[in-house]
Coordinates of C-alpha atoms and ligand atoms in Angstrom, one line a residue:
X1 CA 7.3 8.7 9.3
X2 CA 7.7 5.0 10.5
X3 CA 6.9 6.3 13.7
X4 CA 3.5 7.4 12.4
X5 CA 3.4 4.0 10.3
X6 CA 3.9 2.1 13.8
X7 CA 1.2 4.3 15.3
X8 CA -1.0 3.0 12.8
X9 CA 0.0 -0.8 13.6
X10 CA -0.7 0.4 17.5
X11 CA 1.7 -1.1 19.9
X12 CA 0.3 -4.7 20.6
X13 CA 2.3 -7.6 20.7
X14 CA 2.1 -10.3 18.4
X15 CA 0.4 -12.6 20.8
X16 CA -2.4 -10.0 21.9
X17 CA -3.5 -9.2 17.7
X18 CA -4.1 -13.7 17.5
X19 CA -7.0 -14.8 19.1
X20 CA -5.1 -17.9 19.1
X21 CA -1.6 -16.6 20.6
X22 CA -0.2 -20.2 20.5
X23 CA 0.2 -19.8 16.7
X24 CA 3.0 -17.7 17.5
X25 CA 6.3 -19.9 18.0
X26 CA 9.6 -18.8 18.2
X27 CA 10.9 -22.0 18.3
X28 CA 11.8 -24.6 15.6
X29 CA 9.8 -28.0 15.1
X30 CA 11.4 -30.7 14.3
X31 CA 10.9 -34.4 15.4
X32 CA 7.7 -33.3 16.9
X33 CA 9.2 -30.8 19.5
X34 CA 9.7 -27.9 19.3
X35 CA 13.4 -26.7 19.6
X36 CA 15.0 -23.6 20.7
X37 CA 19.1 -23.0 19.4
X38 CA 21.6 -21.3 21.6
X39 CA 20.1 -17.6 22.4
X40 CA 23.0 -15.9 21.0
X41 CA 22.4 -17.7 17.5
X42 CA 18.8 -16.1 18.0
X43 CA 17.6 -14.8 14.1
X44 CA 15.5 -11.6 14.7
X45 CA 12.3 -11.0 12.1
X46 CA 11.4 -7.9 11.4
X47 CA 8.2 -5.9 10.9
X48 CA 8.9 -4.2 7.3
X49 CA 6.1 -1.6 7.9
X50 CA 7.7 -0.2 10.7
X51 CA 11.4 -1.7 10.9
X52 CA 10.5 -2.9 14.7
X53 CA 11.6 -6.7 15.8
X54 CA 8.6 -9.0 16.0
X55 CA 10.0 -12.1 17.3
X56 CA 13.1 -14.5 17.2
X57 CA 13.9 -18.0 16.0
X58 CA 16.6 -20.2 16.5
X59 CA 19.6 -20.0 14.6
X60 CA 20.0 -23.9 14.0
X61 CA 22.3 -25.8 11.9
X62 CA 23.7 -29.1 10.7
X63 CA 23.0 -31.1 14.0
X64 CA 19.5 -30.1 14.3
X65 CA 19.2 -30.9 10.4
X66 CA 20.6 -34.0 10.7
X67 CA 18.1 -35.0 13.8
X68 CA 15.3 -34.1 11.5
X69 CA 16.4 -36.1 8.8
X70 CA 16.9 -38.9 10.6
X71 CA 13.3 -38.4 12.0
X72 CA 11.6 -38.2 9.0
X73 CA 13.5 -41.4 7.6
X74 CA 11.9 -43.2 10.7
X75 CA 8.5 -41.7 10.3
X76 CA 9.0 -42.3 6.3
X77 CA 8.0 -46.4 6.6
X78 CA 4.3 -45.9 8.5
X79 CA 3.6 -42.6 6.7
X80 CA 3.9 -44.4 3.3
X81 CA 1.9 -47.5 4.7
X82 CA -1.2 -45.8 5.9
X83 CA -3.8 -45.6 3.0
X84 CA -4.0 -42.9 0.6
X85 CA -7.5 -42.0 2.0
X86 CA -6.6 -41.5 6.2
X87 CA -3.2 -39.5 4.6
X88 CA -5.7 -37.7 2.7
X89 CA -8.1 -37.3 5.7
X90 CA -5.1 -35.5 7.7
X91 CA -4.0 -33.1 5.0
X92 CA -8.2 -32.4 4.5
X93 CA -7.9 -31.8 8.5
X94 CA -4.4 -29.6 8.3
X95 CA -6.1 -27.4 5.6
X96 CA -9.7 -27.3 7.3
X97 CA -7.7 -25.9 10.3
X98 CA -5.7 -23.4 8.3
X99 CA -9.4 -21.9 7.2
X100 CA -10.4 -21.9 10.5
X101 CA -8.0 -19.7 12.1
X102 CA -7.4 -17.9 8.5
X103 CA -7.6 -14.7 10.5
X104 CA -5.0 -15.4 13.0
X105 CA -2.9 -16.8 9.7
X106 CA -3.1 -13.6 7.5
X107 CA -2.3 -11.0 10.4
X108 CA 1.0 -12.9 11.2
X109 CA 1.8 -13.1 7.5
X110 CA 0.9 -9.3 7.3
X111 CA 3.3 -8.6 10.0
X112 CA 6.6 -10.8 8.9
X113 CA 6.0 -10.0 5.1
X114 CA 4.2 -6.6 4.6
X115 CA 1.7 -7.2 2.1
X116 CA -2.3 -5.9 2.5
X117 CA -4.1 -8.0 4.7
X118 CA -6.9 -8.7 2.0
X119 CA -3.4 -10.0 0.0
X120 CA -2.5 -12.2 3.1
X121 CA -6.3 -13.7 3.6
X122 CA -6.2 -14.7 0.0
X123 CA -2.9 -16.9 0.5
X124 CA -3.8 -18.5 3.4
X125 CA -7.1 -19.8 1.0
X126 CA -4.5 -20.5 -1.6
X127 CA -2.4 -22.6 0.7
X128 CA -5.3 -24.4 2.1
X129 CA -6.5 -25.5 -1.4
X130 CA -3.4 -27.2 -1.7
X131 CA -3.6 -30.0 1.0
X132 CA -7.0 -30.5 0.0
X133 CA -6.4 -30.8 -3.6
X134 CA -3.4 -33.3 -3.1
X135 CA -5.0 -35.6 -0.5
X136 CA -8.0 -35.7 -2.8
X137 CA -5.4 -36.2 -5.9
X138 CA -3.2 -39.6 -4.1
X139 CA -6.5 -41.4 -4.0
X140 CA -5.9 -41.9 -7.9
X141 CA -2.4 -42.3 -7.9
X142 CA -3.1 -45.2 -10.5
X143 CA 0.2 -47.1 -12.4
X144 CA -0.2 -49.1 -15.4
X145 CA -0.5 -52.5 -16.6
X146 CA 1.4 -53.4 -19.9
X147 CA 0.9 -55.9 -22.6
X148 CA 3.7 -57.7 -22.3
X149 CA 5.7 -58.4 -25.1
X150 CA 8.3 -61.7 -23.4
X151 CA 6.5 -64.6 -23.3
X152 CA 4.8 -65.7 -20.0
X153 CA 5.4 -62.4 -18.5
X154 CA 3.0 -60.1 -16.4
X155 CA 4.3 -56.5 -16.5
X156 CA 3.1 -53.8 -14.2
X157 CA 4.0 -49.9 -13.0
X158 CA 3.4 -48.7 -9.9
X159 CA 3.7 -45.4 -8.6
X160 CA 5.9 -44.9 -5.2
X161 CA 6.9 -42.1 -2.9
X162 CA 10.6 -41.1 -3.5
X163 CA 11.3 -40.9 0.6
X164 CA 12.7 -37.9 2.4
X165 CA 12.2 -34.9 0.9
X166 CA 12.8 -31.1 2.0
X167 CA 11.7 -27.7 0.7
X168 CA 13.8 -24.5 1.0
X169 CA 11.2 -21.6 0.4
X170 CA 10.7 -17.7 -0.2
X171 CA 9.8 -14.9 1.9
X172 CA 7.0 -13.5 -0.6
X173 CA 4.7 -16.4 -0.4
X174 CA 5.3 -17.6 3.3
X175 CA 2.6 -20.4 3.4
X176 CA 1.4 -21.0 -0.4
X177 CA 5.2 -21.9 -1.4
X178 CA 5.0 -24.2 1.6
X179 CA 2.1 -26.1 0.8
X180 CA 2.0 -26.0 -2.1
X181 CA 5.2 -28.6 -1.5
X182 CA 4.5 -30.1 1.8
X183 CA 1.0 -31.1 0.3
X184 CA 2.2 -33.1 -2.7
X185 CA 5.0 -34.7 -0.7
X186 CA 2.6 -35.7 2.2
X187 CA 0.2 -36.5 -0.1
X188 CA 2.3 -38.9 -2.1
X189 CA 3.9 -40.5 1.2
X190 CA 7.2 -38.5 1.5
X191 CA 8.1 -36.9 4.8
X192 CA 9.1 -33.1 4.3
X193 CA 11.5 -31.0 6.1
X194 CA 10.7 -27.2 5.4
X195 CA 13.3 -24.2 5.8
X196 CA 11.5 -21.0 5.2
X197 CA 13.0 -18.3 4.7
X198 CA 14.5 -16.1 6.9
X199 CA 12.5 -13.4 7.4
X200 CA 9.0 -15.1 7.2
X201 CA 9.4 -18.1 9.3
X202 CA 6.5 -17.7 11.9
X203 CA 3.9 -18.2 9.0
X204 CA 5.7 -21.5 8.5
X205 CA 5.8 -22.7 12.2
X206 CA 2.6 -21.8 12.6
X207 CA 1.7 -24.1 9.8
X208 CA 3.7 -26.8 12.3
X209 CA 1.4 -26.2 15.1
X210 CA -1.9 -27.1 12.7
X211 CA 0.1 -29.9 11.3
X212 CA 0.1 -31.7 14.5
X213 CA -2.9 -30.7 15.5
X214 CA -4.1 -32.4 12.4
X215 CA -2.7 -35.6 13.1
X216 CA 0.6 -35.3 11.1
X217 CA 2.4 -37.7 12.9
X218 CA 6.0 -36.9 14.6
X219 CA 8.9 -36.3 11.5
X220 CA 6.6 -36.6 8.8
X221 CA 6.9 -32.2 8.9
X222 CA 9.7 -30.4 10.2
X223 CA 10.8 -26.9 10.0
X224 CA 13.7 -25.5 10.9
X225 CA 15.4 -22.0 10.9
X226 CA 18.7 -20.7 10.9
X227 CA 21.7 -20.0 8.1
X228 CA 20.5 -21.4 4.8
X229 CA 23.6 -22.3 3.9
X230 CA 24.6 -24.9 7.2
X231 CA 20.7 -26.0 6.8
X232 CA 20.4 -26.3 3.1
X233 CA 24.2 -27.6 3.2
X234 CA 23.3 -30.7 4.7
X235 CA 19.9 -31.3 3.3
X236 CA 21.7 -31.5 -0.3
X237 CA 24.6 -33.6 1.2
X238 CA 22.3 -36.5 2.9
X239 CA 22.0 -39.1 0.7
X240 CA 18.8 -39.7 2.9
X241 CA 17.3 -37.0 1.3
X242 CA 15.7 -37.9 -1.9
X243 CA 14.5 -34.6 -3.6
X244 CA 14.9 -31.2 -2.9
X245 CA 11.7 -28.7 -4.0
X246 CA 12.9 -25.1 -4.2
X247 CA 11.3 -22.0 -4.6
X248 CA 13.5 -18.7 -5.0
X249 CA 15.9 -17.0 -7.1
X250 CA 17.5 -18.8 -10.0
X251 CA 21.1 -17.8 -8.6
X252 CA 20.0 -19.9 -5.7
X253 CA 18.6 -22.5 -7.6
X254 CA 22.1 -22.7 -9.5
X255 CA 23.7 -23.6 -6.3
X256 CA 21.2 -25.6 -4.7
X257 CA 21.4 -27.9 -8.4
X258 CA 24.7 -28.3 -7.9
X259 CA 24.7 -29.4 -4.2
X260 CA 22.4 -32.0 -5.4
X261 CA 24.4 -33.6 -8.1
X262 CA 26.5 -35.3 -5.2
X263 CA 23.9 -37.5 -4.2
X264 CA 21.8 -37.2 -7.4
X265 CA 18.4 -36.3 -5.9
X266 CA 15.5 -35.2 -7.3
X267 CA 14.7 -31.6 -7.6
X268 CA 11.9 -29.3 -8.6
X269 CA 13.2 -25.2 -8.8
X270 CA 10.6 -22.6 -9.1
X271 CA 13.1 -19.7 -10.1
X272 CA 13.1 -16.0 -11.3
X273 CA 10.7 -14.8 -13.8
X274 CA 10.7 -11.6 -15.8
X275 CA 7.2 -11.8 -17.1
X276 CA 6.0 -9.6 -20.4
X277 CA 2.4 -8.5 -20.5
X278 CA 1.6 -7.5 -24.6
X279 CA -1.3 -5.4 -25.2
X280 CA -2.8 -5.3 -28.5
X281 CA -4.5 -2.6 -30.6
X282 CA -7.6 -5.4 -30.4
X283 CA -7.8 -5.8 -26.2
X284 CA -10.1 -4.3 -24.5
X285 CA -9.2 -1.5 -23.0
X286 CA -10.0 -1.3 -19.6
X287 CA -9.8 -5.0 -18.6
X288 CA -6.1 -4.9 -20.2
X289 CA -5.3 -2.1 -17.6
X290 CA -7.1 -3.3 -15.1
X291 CA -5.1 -6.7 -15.6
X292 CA -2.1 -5.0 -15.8
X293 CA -2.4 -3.1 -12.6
X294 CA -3.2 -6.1 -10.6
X295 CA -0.5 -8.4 -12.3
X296 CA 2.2 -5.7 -11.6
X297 CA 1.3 -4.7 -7.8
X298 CA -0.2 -7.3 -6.1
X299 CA 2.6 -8.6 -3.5
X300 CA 3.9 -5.3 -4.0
X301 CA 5.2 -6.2 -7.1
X302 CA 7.2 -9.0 -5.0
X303 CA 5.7 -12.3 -6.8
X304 CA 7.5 -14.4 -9.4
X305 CA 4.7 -13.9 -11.5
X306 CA 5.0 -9.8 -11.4
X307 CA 4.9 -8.3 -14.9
X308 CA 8.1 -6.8 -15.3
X309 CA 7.9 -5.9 -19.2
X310 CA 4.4 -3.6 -20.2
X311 CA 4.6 -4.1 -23.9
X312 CA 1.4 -1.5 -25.5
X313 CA 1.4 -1.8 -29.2
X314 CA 1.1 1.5 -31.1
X315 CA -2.5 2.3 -31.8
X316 CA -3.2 2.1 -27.9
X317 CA -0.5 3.2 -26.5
X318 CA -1.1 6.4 -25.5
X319 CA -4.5 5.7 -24.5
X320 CA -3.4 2.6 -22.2
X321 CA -0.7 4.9 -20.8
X322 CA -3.0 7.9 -19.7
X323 CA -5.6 5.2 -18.0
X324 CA -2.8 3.2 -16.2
X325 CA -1.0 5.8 -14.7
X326 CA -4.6 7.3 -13.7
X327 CA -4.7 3.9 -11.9
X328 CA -1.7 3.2 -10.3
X329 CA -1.5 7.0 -8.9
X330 CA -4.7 6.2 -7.5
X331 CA -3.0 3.1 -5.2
X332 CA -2.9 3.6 -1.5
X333 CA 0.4 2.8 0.3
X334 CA 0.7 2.4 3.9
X335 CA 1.2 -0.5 6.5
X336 CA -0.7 -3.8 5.5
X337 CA -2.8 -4.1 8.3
X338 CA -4.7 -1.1 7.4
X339 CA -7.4 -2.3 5.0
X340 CA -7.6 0.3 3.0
X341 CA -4.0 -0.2 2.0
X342 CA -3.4 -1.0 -1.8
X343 CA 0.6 -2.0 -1.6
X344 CA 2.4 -2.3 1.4
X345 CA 6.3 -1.6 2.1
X346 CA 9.2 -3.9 0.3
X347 CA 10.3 -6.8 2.5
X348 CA 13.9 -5.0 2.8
X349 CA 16.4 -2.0 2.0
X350 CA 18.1 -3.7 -0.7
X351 CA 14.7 -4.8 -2.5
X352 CA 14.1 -0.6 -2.3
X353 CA 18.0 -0.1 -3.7
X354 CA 17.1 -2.3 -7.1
X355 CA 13.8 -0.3 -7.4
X356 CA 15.9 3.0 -7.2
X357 CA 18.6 1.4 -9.2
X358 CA 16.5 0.4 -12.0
X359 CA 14.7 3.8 -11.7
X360 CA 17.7 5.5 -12.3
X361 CA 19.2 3.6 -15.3
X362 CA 15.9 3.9 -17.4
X363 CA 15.3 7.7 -16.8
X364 CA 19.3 8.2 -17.7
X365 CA 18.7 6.0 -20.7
X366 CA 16.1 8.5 -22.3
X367 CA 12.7 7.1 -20.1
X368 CA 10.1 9.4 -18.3
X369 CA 8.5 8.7 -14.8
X370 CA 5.0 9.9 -15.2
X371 CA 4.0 8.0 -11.8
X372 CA 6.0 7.4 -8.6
X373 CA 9.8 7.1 -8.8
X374 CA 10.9 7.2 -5.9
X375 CA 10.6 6.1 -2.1
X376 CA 7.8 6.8 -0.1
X377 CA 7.1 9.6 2.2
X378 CA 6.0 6.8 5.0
X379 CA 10.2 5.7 4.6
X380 CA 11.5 2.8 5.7
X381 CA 11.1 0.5 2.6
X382 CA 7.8 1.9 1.3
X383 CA 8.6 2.9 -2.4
X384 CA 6.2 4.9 -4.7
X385 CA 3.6 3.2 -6.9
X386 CA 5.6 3.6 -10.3
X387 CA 5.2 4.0 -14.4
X388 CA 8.0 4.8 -16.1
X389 CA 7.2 5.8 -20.6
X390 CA 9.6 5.2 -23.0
X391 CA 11.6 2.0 -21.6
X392 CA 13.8 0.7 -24.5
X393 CA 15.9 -3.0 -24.3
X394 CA 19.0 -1.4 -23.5
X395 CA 17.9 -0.6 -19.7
X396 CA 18.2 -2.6 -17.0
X397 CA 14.6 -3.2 -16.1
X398 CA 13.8 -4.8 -19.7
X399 CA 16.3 -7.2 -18.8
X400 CA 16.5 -8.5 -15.2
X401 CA 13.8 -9.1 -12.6
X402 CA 12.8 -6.3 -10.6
X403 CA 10.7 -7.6 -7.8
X404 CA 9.1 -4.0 -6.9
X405 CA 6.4 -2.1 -7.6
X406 CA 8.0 -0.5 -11.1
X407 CA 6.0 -1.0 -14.5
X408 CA 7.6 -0.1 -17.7
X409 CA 6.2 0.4 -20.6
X410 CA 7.8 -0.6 -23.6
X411 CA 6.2 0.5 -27.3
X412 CA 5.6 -2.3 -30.2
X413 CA 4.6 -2.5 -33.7
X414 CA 3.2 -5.4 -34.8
X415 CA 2.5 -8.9 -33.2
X416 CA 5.6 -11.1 -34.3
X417 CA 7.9 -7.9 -32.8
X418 CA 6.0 -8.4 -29.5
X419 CA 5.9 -11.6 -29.3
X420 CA 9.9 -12.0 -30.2
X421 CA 10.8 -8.6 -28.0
X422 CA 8.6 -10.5 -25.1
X423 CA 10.4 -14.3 -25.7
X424 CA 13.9 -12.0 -25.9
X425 CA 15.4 -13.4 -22.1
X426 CA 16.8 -16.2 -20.2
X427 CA 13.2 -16.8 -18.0
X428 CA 10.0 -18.5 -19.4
X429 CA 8.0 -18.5 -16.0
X430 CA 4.9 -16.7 -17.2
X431 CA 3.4 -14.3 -19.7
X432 CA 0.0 -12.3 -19.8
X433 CA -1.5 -11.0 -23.5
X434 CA -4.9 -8.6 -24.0
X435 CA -6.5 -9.4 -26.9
X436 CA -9.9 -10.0 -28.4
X437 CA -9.5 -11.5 -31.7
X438 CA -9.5 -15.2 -31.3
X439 CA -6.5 -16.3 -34.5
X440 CA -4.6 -14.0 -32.4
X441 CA -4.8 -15.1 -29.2
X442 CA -4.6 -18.7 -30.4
X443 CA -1.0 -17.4 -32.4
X444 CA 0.3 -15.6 -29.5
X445 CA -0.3 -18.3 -26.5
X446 CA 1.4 -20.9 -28.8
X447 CA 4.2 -18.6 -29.6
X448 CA 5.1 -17.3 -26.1
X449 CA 7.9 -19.4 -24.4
X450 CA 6.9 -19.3 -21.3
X451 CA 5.2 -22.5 -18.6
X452 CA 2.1 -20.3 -18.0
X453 CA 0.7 -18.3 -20.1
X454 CA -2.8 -16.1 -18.8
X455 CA -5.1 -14.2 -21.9
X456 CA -7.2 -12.0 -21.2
X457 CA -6.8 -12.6 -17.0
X458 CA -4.3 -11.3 -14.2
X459 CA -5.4 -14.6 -12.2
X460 CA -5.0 -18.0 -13.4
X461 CA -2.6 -20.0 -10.6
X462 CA -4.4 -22.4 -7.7
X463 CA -3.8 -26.1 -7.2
X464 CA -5.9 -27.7 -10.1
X465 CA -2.8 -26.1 -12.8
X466 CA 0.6 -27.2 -13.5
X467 CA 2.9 -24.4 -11.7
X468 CA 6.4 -23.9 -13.3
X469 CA 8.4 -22.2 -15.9
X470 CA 10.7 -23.0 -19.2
X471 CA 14.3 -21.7 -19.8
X472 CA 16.0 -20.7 -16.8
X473 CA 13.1 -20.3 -14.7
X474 CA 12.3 -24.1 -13.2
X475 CA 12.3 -27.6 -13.8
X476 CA 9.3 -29.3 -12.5
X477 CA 5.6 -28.4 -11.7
X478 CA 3.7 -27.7 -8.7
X479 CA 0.3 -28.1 -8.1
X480 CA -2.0 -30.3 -10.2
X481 CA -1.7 -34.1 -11.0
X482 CA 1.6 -33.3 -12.4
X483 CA 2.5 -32.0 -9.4
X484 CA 2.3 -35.5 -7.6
X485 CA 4.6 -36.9 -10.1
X486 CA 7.6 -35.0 -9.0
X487 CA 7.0 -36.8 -5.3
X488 CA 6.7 -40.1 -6.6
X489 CA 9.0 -42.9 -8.6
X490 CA 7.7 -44.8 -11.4
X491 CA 8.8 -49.0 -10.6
X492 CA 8.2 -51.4 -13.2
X493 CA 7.6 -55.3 -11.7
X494 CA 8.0 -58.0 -14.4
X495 CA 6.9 -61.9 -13.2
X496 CA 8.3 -64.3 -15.5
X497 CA 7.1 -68.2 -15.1
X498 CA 3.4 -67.6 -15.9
X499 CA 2.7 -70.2 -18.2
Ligands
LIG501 P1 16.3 -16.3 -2.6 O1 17.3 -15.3 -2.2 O2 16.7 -17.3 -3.6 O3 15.9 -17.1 -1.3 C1 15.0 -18.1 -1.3 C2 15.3 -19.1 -0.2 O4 16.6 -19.6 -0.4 C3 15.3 -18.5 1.2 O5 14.8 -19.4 2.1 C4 16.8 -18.2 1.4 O6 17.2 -18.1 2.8 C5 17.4 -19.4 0.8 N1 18.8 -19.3 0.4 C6 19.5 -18.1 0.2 N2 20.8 -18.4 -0.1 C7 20.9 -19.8 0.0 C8 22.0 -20.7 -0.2 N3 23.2 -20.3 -0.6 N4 21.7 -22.0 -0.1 C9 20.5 -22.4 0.3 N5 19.4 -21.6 0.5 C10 19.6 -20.3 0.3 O7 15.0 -15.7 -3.2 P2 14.1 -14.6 -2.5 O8 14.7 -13.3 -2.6 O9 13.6 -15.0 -1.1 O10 12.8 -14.7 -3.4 C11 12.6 -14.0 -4.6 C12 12.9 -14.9 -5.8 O11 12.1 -16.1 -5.7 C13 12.6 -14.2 -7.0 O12 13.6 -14.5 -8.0 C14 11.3 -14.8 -7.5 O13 11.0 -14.8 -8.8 C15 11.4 -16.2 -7.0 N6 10.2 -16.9 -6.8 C16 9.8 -17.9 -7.7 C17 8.6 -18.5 -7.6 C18 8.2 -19.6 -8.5 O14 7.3 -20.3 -8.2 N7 8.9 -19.7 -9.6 C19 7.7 -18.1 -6.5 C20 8.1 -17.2 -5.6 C21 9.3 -16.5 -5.8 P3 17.3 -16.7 3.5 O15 15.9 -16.2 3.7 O16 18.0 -17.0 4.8 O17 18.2 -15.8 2.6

């Protein structure tokens, strides 16, 4: 069957589907050139709709890391000096690129990560907004003037950039998770040395090759690939490297906040999330499954804001359940660059063995797969659109994140049972609730502990909102003013003698 999915792709290279081939590098950018590692340290990237090699990068490490860092310290004093507004009017030009060869953009994304091309088109908007949104946003970087309270003092706060910085991103999000970063750093006059991950790294060098065209000057963006551990070894271990943004899972995270205790750097972690979606007896009906299908599947279920928890209270239960199987069954799977394709193949084989494995402990635990269940027919690591009835907290997939295209639906009572069954875990990234009656929906968003929280919608993320989670899901924001903040120091000047 991945034969027939590959007939489907066609045959072309990478190069001939770009009306701009050069966007395809296979080498790594760093101290404006681009670098290639020995070729037996090559990292292959994969395909996931058909399993064939697309490309290579190089497998770099702590030399290569170190070059960039000291790069971007060198770049760091002119970046910062240059006036909000011509930073401002580089990131506007990066992102006014990324729009222009959005086409180009979303077919490579399609290719290294999988999802529907209409899914890719809308991140490469996404990311855009970003660079666009910050620039605009370090034009009012204002600080503060104090009343002082020491005689013949004048107090005042300014706002600086905290110096190098680097990123260390996920494969489900290739160029939102990016610059989303890059553009606050840059924004707030911090360099930014980018490691994407491994098997999505041409969306991110592609992002290099605007950057420059842009007018980013050399070491003020970097990206390198290779072995996360050498690269995002030395990263946390130079004490030139000021803050560390992360975005990835919270075992990661853990390690990652430990390597950066040494040098006591800054650091922002977008982790795990494990998101509940409560519909009440009150919602309306077909906008609640409506939300919920496009809140569990999009990114093939592969998004940190996925539901993982469908909690239906009684009175609509069975109704919900009969309309959102209807709807999911109704999802087309296939490669993502057919564009009639609803959810594309998992980005790997063990992202299709937690799928089966939480599959398989909730149907021995007493649930029902009405929908799906299993893997796909195309193989490879396409997996069945799934609903599984009569999920209970004792099963693996009410507790830990799945990142696949499962929904379970758990059953609820009344409102303070949701709302403490859907608070009941270690992640607070983000929650959705249905619901028309307005005391509730006021109740519920107050009560769930979670950094987002979306009524009534599926969509609610781009740059204007705070990004981030509570609990073991993040520290930090992304995206908004207080997104700036975490790329910038507060310093306090006091001038005594003024009589
Ligand atoms: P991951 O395994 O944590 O990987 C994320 C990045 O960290 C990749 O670049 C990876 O490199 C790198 N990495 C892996 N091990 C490392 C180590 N020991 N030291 C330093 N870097 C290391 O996460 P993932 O599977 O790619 O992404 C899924 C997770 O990200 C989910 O938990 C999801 O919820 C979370 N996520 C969160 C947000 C948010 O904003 N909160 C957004 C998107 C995703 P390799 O590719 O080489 O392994």
């Amino acid at each position: 069957m991945l034969a027939e999915v590959a007939r489907t792709t066609g045959p072309l290279s990478v190069e001939n589907r770009l009306s701009r081939p050069d966007l395809f590098r296979q080498s790594a950018f760093l101290a404006g050139e681009w670098v290639d590692g020995p070729k037996d340290a090559a990292v292959a990237v994969t395909d996931p709709a058909t399993g064939a090699t697309i490309g290579h990068v190089p497998g770099l490490g702590a030399p290569e890391t170190e070059r960039a860092i000291a790069a971007a310290a060198e770049a760091y004093g002119p970046w910062r000096r240059l006036l909000a507004k011509e930073r401002a009017a580089i990131l506007r030009r990066w992102g006014d690129l990324m729009l222009a060869h959005k086409e180009d953009l979303a077919v490579l994304m399609t290719l290294e990560q999988g999802k529907p091309i209409d899914e890719s088109r809308g991140e490469i908007d996404y990311a855009a907004s970003f660079l666009e949104w910050f620039g605009e946003e370090a034009k009012r970087l204002y600080g503060d003037t104090i009343p002082s309270h020491l005689s013949g003092s004048r107090m005042s706060v300014t706002r600086e950039p905290v110096g190098v910085t680097a990123a260390i991103t996920p494969w489900n999000f290739p160029s939102a998770m990016i610059t989303r970063k890059a553009g606050a750093a840059l924004a707030a006059g911090c360099p930014m040395i980018v490691r994407p991950a491994s098997e999505t790294p041409f969306s991110a060098l592609a992002l290099a090759v605007l950057a420059v065209e842009a007018g980013v000057p050399e070491g003020v963006f970097s990206v390198l690939t290779g072995p996360a551990r050498a690269i995002a070894g030395t990263l946390t271990a130079s004490p030139v490297v000021r803050k560390i943004s992360f975005t990835g899972s919270t075992e990661v995270g853990r390690i990652l906040l430990a390597q950066s205790a040494e040098t006591v750097k800054k650091v922002s972690m977008e982790l795990g999330g494990h998101a509940p979606f409560l519909a009440f007896d009150d919602s309306d009906l077909e906008a609640a499954v409506a939300g919920a299908v496009a809140a569990k599947f999009a990114t093939t279920g592969q998004d940190c804001l996925a539901v993982n928890r469908l909690y239906v209270q009684d009175g609509i239960h069975d109704a919900f359940v009969a309309r959102f199987a209807d709807a999911v069954a109704a999802l087309k799977v296939g490669p993502g660059l057919d564009p009639s394709v609803d959810q594309g193949p998992l980005m790997s084989e063990s992202a299709v063995a937690k799928c089966e494995a939480h599959v398989a402990d909730a149907l021995a635990k007493g649930a029902k797969a009405i929908v799906g269940g299993k893997r796909h027919e195309l193989g490879g690591t396409f997996f069945q659109p799934t609903v599984l009835t009569a999920v209970t907290e004792d099963m693996a997939i009410a507790n830990e994140e799945t990142f696949g295209p499962v929904a379970p639906i758990l059953r609820f009572t009344d409102e303070a049972e949701g709302i403490a069954r859907a608070n009941d875990t270690v992640y607070g990234l983000a929650a959705y609730a249905y619901s028309r009656d307005v005391a509730r929906v006021l109740r519920v968003s107050e009560a769930l502990e979670y950094g987002m929280v979306g009524i009534n919608t599926p969509k609610f993320t781009g740059a204007p909102i705070p990004f981030g989670g509570v609990k073991q899901s993040g520290l930090g924001r992304e995206g908004s003013r207080h997104g700036l903040d975490d790329y910038t120091e507060l310093k306090y000047v006091c001038i005594g003698g003024v009589n």
